[in-house]
Amino acid sequence: MPQAVVSARALSKSFPTKHVLHDISVEVEPGDIVGVLGKNGAGKTTLLELLLGFSIPTSGSAEIFGERSTDLSAAAKKRIAFVAQQDELIEIFTGAQHLALTAAFYDQWDHALVERLSREWEVPLTRRVQTLSVGERQKLSLLLALGAHPELLVLDEPVASLDPIARRQFITEIVDRARGAQSTVLFSSHIVSDLERAANKVWIVKDGRLAWAGDLDALKESVVRLHIHGRRALPRDLRVPDALTSRIDGTRATVAATHWTSERTAAVAAHLDADLEVESLALEDIFLELHR
Amino acid sequence: MKAIARLVWTYLTAFPILRWVGVASVASLPFAVLAIWPRTRGFIALPIIALAMQYMSMTIAGGYLFRVLSVPRSHRFLPHFRGRNLTAFLVIVALVSSPWLVLGALTGVSQPYTIQMVAPLYIMTLAVGIAFFPVGVVVTFALLIAVNWILTRLASPLFEIHPARPINFTISIFAISVFLLGAWVAIWAAFSVWYLRVRRIEPFQPVAMILGRIGISPSPGSVVFDRGRAMAATLAAAYPQGTKHTSVWIALLVIGTKLAAGLARGAHVPYTTVIFVPVLIIPGVLLVAIASTLARRTKSLWLKSGLSRRDLLAATEKQVWRTVAVRSLALSVVLSTGIALTYDVPVPVLARALATAAATATLAVYLGVALVRDSRLIEACVAALVFASAGVALWAVFSSPARDDVWVATTLSQVAVALAFRAVAILQWRKIDWLVFKPVRVSSQSLR
């Protein structure tokens, strides 16, 4: 089994007035594209920055390429690129100057890739950052991260301000890069459709805890919506295992449940003396059900 | 009105330290009143230092924020943003001026000698505060020269200054006040017209701007980065500034000071302390904020540079000393030497004052890099420590007779505390948390 690119064990983070993350344990393998989902303030940024060693965990530990995140060696750091939610661009610099500045830090800087992407994404390199739109700034930030040819690319809300064409181009690029375990990508986003298109694994952060960490396909198979048609009035407590939400209206009920299997369908139907219809959910619906 | 009130609140609270400094200075106002009340005759230095602390930090930080808020293109599209920003800034100047005006009025009627300390400090801080960031370095310098000229030529009845070329008519305090006020109103009216019409406001890059105008600043495409220059540029969020830039900057400073000194030569000012205090304290104190700002930017170097937390502290320390600290000290040395030559201040006094400025700057640098917890209370205490220590040392230097024992003890204490804070910084940076210690940003919600 290949060494995990990122791993965290019982990671927790508290600030003086707030407990942000509780007991997070995750692993990311080479070639994974992990989408991190969560409501505003759920702890996504804190989680990503803890994993990268920007912050010190209150308890637990995080490792990247087998090294403790807070003490990463220079060699390990060279293999990582990060795009923060709020860009760190210098207002008076042009895009070209930013590229030159960032390239100075990396021996493996990929000039050809940067040239190609800046052309395809139409990044205005000759204008100063202060004159760029939010979307153009975001494209430049992504370009700076990709140019370093990272083995681990961590992106915190990287596409929020991009237009649909630019978002599609970006996703194609990271999927291509992850193919053949060339690169591992960890990205948070509110745009669930993008995440669904690109990610093979999903972490759902809810109130500082991981509500799900695993394969996207497994998540989709696991979380379902049950439409229950009872032969008589349904009880107030349906006792559906791992139910997330339920709405009961006489002989009919709708229940969202997780960890679902076909055996459970038969068991619940027998227990309630009802017909069960199992509906698969899109990621966005799963996210909503998990947060109701 | 609500939008302006929100902006004013942003000005008062954007930088964590301002809230605490504001509270401390407002709390000190009753003591200032008591200290100058005719029947009590208390120790006036303490409340003046507290007020100066609030006034300097608020006007200078306000000027900086004014510039920062004006730069983003997106802010231009907020409704009437520039008009509201101008109004809010003027409200801030009025708010922080009011305790000084009360103090000035009280000193005028109770202890006439203290107005010689209060008024020039107020006027000079106002000149620096409202012009340095919003308008620019050149205008600030011109304003300071004008203030200097007025103080040494026209303001003699008020400040007991013996002018170089006595005037044969008397000008009332009222006339001088109206003249000064009128000058600032004219400058601000001209600035407001320009500010409301201009398409884009550039970020504050005084050296880069001046050098750009004389053709020394780098043009887009001409900048070549090696690793060291890239580190420096990332920390400074600016073009890397080399020895050539610093030399040109110092040369411009010397020329400006020489010009100002020439205008005032021959005049005698009995209270040189109040002229020395701003040029010796302000550059040093600004270093706390600049060092802290650079330290906050190390977040973006954590992965790129490959450096450990300890090495990032060393890189920050090096950058601060090589650029801003050199310029801050040069500013203090050139300006105070100019003042000393103009007003015949003895060399030993000047030397001691400069030693205090250097100790204050050292203290400021290490306080700036050591405070990585983002604690407002600690920051406020630090601001008080820097101001108070520099104030006490300068008071000892300029007292008559000089209090050398106090000066030596205070200056050595400053250096000792600076070294202690360096040790604290080394310990703190092992656990630096960039989720907490991050660049200060102003939420656009507070500007609507």
Coordinates of N, CA, C and O in Angstrom, one line a residue, chain A residues 132-251:
Chain A
L132 N -6.9 44.0 -11.4 CA -7.6 42.7 -11.9 C -8.9 42.5 -11.2 O -9.1 43.0 -10.0
S133 N -9.8 41.8 -11.9 CA -11.1 41.5 -11.2 C -10.8 40.3 -10.2 O -9.7 39.7 -10.3
V134 N -11.8 40.0 -9.4 CA -11.6 39.0 -8.4 C -11.3 37.6 -9.1 O -10.5 36.9 -8.7
G135 N -12.0 37.4 -10.2 CA -11.8 36.1 -11.0 C -10.4 36.0 -11.6 O -9.8 35.0 -11.5
E136 N -10.0 37.2 -12.1 CA -8.6 37.2 -12.7 C -7.6 37.0 -11.6 O -6.6 36.3 -11.8
R137 N -7.8 37.5 -10.4 CA -6.8 37.3 -9.3 C -6.8 35.8 -9.0 O -5.8 35.3 -8.7
Q138 N -8.0 35.2 -8.9 CA -8.1 33.8 -8.6 C -7.4 32.9 -9.6 O -6.7 32.0 -9.2
K139 N -7.5 33.3 -10.9 CA -6.8 32.5 -11.9 C -5.3 32.6 -11.7 O -4.6 31.7 -11.9
L140 N -4.9 33.8 -11.4 CA -3.4 34.0 -11.2 C -2.9 33.2 -10.0 O -1.9 32.6 -10.1
S141 N -3.7 33.2 -9.0 CA -3.3 32.4 -7.8 C -3.2 31.0 -8.1 O -2.3 30.3 -7.7
L142 N -4.1 30.5 -8.9 CA -4.1 29.0 -9.3 C -2.9 28.8 -10.2 O -2.2 27.7 -10.1
L143 N -2.6 29.7 -11.1 CA -1.4 29.6 -12.0 C -0.2 29.5 -11.2 O 0.7 28.6 -11.4
L144 N -0.1 30.3 -10.1 CA 1.1 30.3 -9.3 C 1.3 29.0 -8.5 O 2.4 28.5 -8.3
A145 N 0.2 28.4 -8.2 CA 0.2 27.1 -7.5 C 0.6 26.0 -8.5 O 1.4 25.1 -8.2
L146 N 0.0 26.0 -9.6 CA 0.2 24.9 -10.6 C 1.6 24.9 -11.2 O 2.2 23.9 -11.5
G147 N 2.2 26.1 -11.3 CA 3.5 26.3 -11.9 C 4.6 25.6 -11.1 O 5.6 25.2 -11.6
A148 N 4.3 25.4 -9.8 CA 5.3 24.8 -8.9 C 5.3 23.3 -9.1 O 6.1 22.6 -8.5
H149 N 4.5 22.8 -10.0 CA 4.4 21.3 -10.2 C 4.3 20.5 -8.9 O 5.1 19.6 -8.7
P150 N 3.3 20.8 -8.1 CA 3.2 20.2 -6.8 C 2.7 18.8 -6.9 O 1.9 18.4 -7.7
E151 N 3.2 18.0 -6.0 CA 2.7 16.6 -5.8 C 1.4 16.6 -5.0 O 0.6 15.8 -5.1
L152 N 1.3 17.7 -4.1 CA 0.1 17.9 -3.3 C -0.3 19.3 -3.5 O 0.4 20.2 -3.2
L153 N -1.5 19.4 -4.0 CA -2.1 20.7 -4.3 C -3.3 20.9 -3.4 O -4.2 20.1 -3.4
V154 N -3.2 22.0 -2.5 CA -4.3 22.2 -1.6 C -4.9 23.5 -1.9 O -4.3 24.6 -2.0
L155 N -6.2 23.5 -2.1 CA -6.9 24.7 -2.6 C -8.1 25.0 -1.7 O -9.0 24.1 -1.5
D156 N -8.2 26.2 -1.1 CA -9.3 26.6 -0.2 C -10.2 27.5 -1.0 O -9.8 28.7 -1.3
E157 N -11.3 27.0 -1.4 CA -12.3 27.8 -2.2 C -11.6 28.4 -3.5 O -11.6 29.6 -3.7
P158 N -11.1 27.5 -4.3 CA -10.3 28.1 -5.4 C -11.1 28.6 -6.6 O -10.5 29.4 -7.4
V159 N -12.3 28.2 -6.7 CA -13.0 28.6 -7.9 C -14.3 29.4 -7.7 O -15.1 29.6 -8.6
A160 N -14.4 29.9 -6.5 CA -15.7 30.6 -6.1 C -16.0 31.8 -7.1 O -17.1 32.1 -7.3
S161 N -15.0 32.5 -7.5 CA -15.2 33.7 -8.4 C -15.0 33.4 -9.8 O -15.0 34.4 -10.6
L162 N -14.7 32.2 -10.2 CA -14.5 31.9 -11.7 C -15.8 31.7 -12.4 O -16.7 31.2 -11.9
D163 N -15.7 32.1 -13.7 CA -16.9 31.9 -14.5 C -17.0 30.4 -14.9 O -16.0 29.6 -14.7
P164 N -18.1 29.9 -15.4 CA -18.3 28.4 -15.6 C -17.2 27.9 -16.6 O -16.7 26.8 -16.4
I165 N -16.8 28.7 -17.6 CA -15.8 28.2 -18.5 C -14.4 28.0 -17.8 O -13.8 26.9 -17.9
A166 N -14.1 29.0 -17.0 CA -12.8 28.9 -16.3 C -12.8 27.8 -15.3 O -11.8 27.1 -15.1
R167 N -14.0 27.6 -14.7 CA -14.1 26.5 -13.7 C -13.9 25.2 -14.3 O -13.2 24.3 -13.8
R168 N -14.5 25.0 -15.5 CA -14.4 23.8 -16.2 C -13.0 23.5 -16.6 O -12.5 22.4 -16.5
Q169 N -12.3 24.5 -17.1 CA -10.9 24.4 -17.6 C -10.0 24.0 -16.4 O -9.2 23.1 -16.5
F170 N -10.3 24.6 -15.2 CA -9.5 24.3 -14.1 C -9.7 22.9 -13.6 O -8.7 22.2 -13.3
I171 N -10.9 22.5 -13.6 CA -11.2 21.1 -13.1 C -10.6 20.1 -14.1 O -10.0 19.1 -13.6
T172 N -10.7 20.3 -15.4 CA -10.1 19.4 -16.3 C -8.6 19.3 -16.0 O -8.0 18.2 -16.1
E173 N -8.0 20.5 -15.7 CA -6.5 20.5 -15.5 C -6.2 19.7 -14.3 O -5.2 18.8 -14.3
I174 N -6.9 19.8 -13.2 CA -6.5 19.1 -12.0 C -6.8 17.6 -12.1 O -6.1 16.8 -11.6
V175 N -7.9 17.3 -12.8 CA -8.2 15.9 -13.0 C -7.1 15.2 -13.8 O -6.6 14.1 -13.5
D176 N -6.7 15.9 -14.9 CA -5.6 15.4 -15.7 C -4.3 15.2 -14.9 O -3.6 14.2 -15.1
R177 N -4.0 16.2 -14.0 CA -2.8 16.1 -13.3 C -2.8 14.9 -12.3 O -1.8 14.3 -12.0
A178 N -4.0 14.7 -11.7 CA -4.2 13.6 -10.7 C -4.1 12.2 -11.3 O -3.8 11.2 -10.7
R179 N -4.4 12.2 -12.6 CA -4.4 10.9 -13.3 C -3.0 10.2 -13.3 O -2.0 10.9 -13.5
G180 N -2.9 9.0 -12.9 CA -1.6 8.3 -12.8 C -0.9 8.7 -11.6 O 0.3 8.6 -11.5
A181 N -1.6 9.2 -10.6 CA -1.0 9.5 -9.3 C 0.1 10.6 -9.4 O 1.0 10.6 -8.5
Q182 N 0.1 11.4 -10.4 CA 1.1 12.4 -10.6 C 0.9 13.4 -9.5 O 1.9 14.0 -9.0
S183 N -0.3 13.7 -9.1 CA -0.5 14.7 -8.2 C -1.8 14.4 -7.3 O -2.7 13.7 -7.8
T184 N -1.8 14.9 -6.1 CA -2.9 14.7 -5.2 C -3.5 16.1 -4.9 O -2.8 17.0 -4.7
V185 N -4.8 16.1 -5.0 CA -5.5 17.4 -4.8 C -6.5 17.4 -3.6 O -7.2 16.4 -3.5
L186 N -6.4 18.4 -2.9 CA -7.3 18.5 -1.7 C -8.0 19.9 -1.9 O -7.3 20.9 -1.8
F187 N -9.3 20.0 -2.1 CA -9.9 21.3 -2.3 C -11.2 21.4 -1.7 O -12.0 20.5 -1.7
S188 N -11.4 22.6 -1.1 CA -12.8 22.9 -0.5 C -13.5 23.8 -1.5 O -12.9 24.6 -2.2
S189 N -14.8 23.6 -1.5 CA -15.6 24.4 -2.5 C -17.1 24.3 -2.0 O -17.5 23.4 -1.4
H190 N -17.8 25.4 -2.4 CA -19.2 25.4 -2.1 C -19.9 25.0 -3.4 O -21.2 24.8 -3.4
I191 N -19.2 24.9 -4.5 CA -19.8 24.6 -5.8 C -19.8 23.1 -5.9 O -18.9 22.5 -6.3
V192 N -20.9 22.5 -5.4 CA -21.0 21.0 -5.3 C -20.9 20.3 -6.6 O -20.3 19.3 -6.7
S193 N -21.4 20.9 -7.6 CA -21.3 20.3 -9.0 C -19.9 20.1 -9.4 O -19.5 19.1 -10.0
D194 N -19.0 21.1 -9.1 CA -17.6 21.0 -9.5 C -17.0 19.9 -8.7 O -16.2 19.1 -9.3
L195 N -17.3 19.9 -7.5 CA -16.7 18.8 -6.6 C -17.1 17.4 -7.0 O -16.3 16.5 -7.1
E196 N -18.4 17.3 -7.4 CA -18.9 16.0 -7.9 C -18.2 15.6 -9.2 O -18.0 14.4 -9.4
R197 N -17.9 16.6 -10.0 CA -17.3 16.3 -11.3 C -15.8 15.8 -11.1 O -15.3 15.0 -11.8
A198 N -15.1 16.5 -10.1 CA -13.7 16.2 -10.0 C -13.3 15.2 -9.0 O -12.3 14.5 -9.2
A199 N -13.9 15.2 -7.8 CA -13.4 14.5 -6.7 C -13.7 13.0 -6.7 O -14.8 12.6 -7.2
N200 N -12.8 12.2 -6.2 CA -13.1 10.8 -6.0 C -13.4 10.5 -4.6 O -13.9 9.5 -4.2
K201 N -13.0 11.4 -3.7 CA -13.3 11.3 -2.3 C -13.9 12.6 -1.8 O -13.6 13.7 -2.3
V202 N -14.6 12.4 -0.7 CA -15.3 13.6 -0.2 C -15.1 13.6 1.4 O -15.3 12.5 2.0
W203 N -14.9 14.8 1.9 CA -14.9 15.0 3.3 C -16.1 16.0 3.6 O -16.0 17.1 3.0
I204 N -17.0 15.6 4.4 CA -18.0 16.6 4.8 C -17.8 17.0 6.2 O -17.9 16.1 7.1
V205 N -17.5 18.3 6.4 CA -17.3 18.8 7.8 C -18.6 19.4 8.3 O -19.2 20.3 7.6
K206 N -19.0 19.0 9.4 CA -20.2 19.5 10.0 C -19.9 19.8 11.5 O -19.6 18.9 12.2
D207 N -20.1 21.1 11.8 CA -19.9 21.5 13.2 C -18.5 21.0 13.8 O -18.4 20.6 14.9
G208 N -17.5 21.1 12.9 CA -16.2 20.7 13.4 C -15.9 19.3 13.4 O -14.8 18.9 13.8
R209 N -16.8 18.4 13.0 CA -16.6 17.0 13.0 C -16.7 16.5 11.5 O -17.4 17.1 10.7
L210 N -16.1 15.4 11.3 CA -16.3 14.8 9.9 C -17.5 14.0 9.9 O -17.6 12.9 10.5
A211 N -18.5 14.5 9.1 CA -19.8 13.7 8.9 C -19.6 12.6 7.9 O -20.3 11.6 7.9
W212 N -18.6 12.8 7.0 CA -18.3 11.7 6.1 C -16.8 11.9 5.6 O -16.4 13.1 5.3
A213 N -16.1 10.8 5.5 CA -14.8 10.9 4.9 C -14.6 9.6 4.1 O -14.4 8.6 4.8
G214 N -14.7 9.7 2.8 CA -14.5 8.4 2.1 C -14.8 8.7 0.6 O -14.9 9.8 0.1
D215 N -15.0 7.5 -0.1 CA -15.3 7.6 -1.5 C -16.6 8.4 -1.8 O -17.6 8.1 -1.1
L216 N -16.6 9.1 -2.9 CA -17.8 9.8 -3.3 C -18.9 8.8 -3.7 O -20.0 9.0 -3.3
D217 N -18.4 7.8 -4.4 CA -19.4 6.8 -4.9 C -20.0 6.1 -3.7 O -21.3 5.9 -3.6
A218 N -19.2 5.8 -2.7 CA -19.7 5.1 -1.5 C -20.7 6.0 -0.8 O -21.7 5.5 -0.2
L219 N -20.4 7.3 -0.7 CA -21.3 8.3 -0.1 C -22.6 8.3 -0.8 O -23.7 8.2 -0.1
K220 N -22.6 8.3 -2.1 CA -23.8 8.3 -2.9 C -24.6 7.0 -2.7 O -25.9 7.1 -2.7
E221 N -23.9 5.9 -2.5 CA -24.6 4.7 -2.3 C -25.2 4.6 -0.8 O -26.2 4.0 -0.6
S222 N -24.4 5.3 0.0 CA -24.7 5.1 1.5 C -25.9 6.0 1.9 O -26.7 5.6 2.7
V223 N -26.0 7.2 1.4 CA -27.0 8.2 1.8 C -28.2 8.1 0.8 O -28.0 8.4 -0.4
V224 N -29.3 7.8 1.2 CA -30.5 7.6 0.3 C -31.7 8.3 1.0 O -31.7 8.7 2.2
R225 N -32.7 8.5 0.1 CA -33.9 9.0 0.6 C -35.0 7.9 0.4 O -35.1 7.3 -0.7
L226 N -35.7 7.6 1.5 CA -36.6 6.5 1.5 C -38.0 7.1 1.4 O -38.4 8.0 2.2
H227 N -38.8 6.6 0.5 CA -40.2 7.0 0.4 C -41.0 5.8 0.9 O -41.0 4.7 0.3
I228 N -41.6 6.0 2.1 CA -42.3 4.9 2.7 C -43.8 5.0 2.5 O -44.4 6.1 2.8
H229 N -44.4 4.0 2.0 CA -45.9 4.0 1.9 C -46.5 2.9 2.8 O -46.4 1.7 2.4
G230 N -47.0 3.2 3.9 CA -47.5 2.3 4.9 C -48.9 1.7 4.5 O -49.6 2.4 3.9
R231 N -49.1 0.6 5.0 CA -50.5 0.0 4.8 C -51.4 0.5 5.8 O -52.6 0.4 5.7
R232 N -50.9 1.0 6.9 CA -51.7 1.7 7.9 C -50.9 2.9 8.4 O -49.8 3.1 8.0
A233 N -51.5 3.6 9.3 CA -50.8 4.8 9.8 C -49.4 4.5 10.4 O -49.3 3.5 11.2
L234 N -48.5 5.3 10.0 CA -47.1 5.0 10.5 C -46.9 5.5 11.9 O -47.4 6.5 12.3
P235 N -46.1 4.8 12.7 CA -45.8 5.3 14.0 C -45.0 6.5 14.0 O -44.3 6.8 13.0
R236 N -45.0 7.3 15.1 CA -44.2 8.6 15.2 C -42.7 8.3 15.2 O -41.9 9.0 14.6
D237 N -42.3 7.2 15.8 CA -40.9 6.8 15.8 C -40.8 5.6 14.8 O -41.2 4.5 15.1
L238 N -40.2 5.9 13.6 CA -40.1 4.9 12.6 C -39.0 3.9 12.8 O -39.0 2.8 12.3
R239 N -38.1 4.3 13.7 CA -36.9 3.4 14.0 C -36.2 2.9 12.8 O -35.8 1.8 12.7
V240 N -36.0 3.9 11.9 CA -35.1 3.6 10.7 C -33.7 3.8 11.1 O -33.3 4.8 11.7
P241 N -32.8 2.8 11.0 CA -31.5 2.9 11.4 C -30.7 4.0 10.7 O -30.9 4.2 9.5
D242 N -29.9 4.8 11.4 CA -29.0 5.9 10.9 C -29.9 6.9 10.1 O -29.4 7.4 9.1
A243 N -31.1 7.2 10.6 CA -31.9 8.2 9.9 C -31.3 9.5 10.2 O -30.9 9.9 11.3
L244 N -31.3 10.4 9.1 CA -30.8 11.7 9.3 C -32.0 12.7 9.5 O -32.0 13.5 10.4
T245 N -33.0 12.5 8.7 CA -34.2 13.4 8.8 C -35.4 12.5 8.5 O -35.3 11.5 7.8
S246 N -36.6 12.9 9.0 CA -37.8 12.1 8.6 C -39.0 13.1 8.6 O -39.1 14.0 9.5
R247 N -39.9 12.8 7.7 CA -41.2 13.6 7.7 C -42.3 12.5 7.6 O -42.3 11.7 6.6
I248 N -43.2 12.6 8.5 CA -44.3 11.6 8.5 C -45.6 12.3 8.3 O -45.9 13.3 8.9
D249 N -46.4 11.7 7.4 CA -47.7 12.3 7.1 C -48.7 11.1 6.9 O -48.9 10.6 5.8
G250 N -49.3 10.7 8.0 CA -50.2 9.6 8.0 C -49.6 8.3 7.6 O -48.7 7.7 8.3
T251 N -49.9 7.8 6.4 CA -49.4 6.5 6.0 C -48.1 6.7 5.1 O -47.6 5.7 4.6

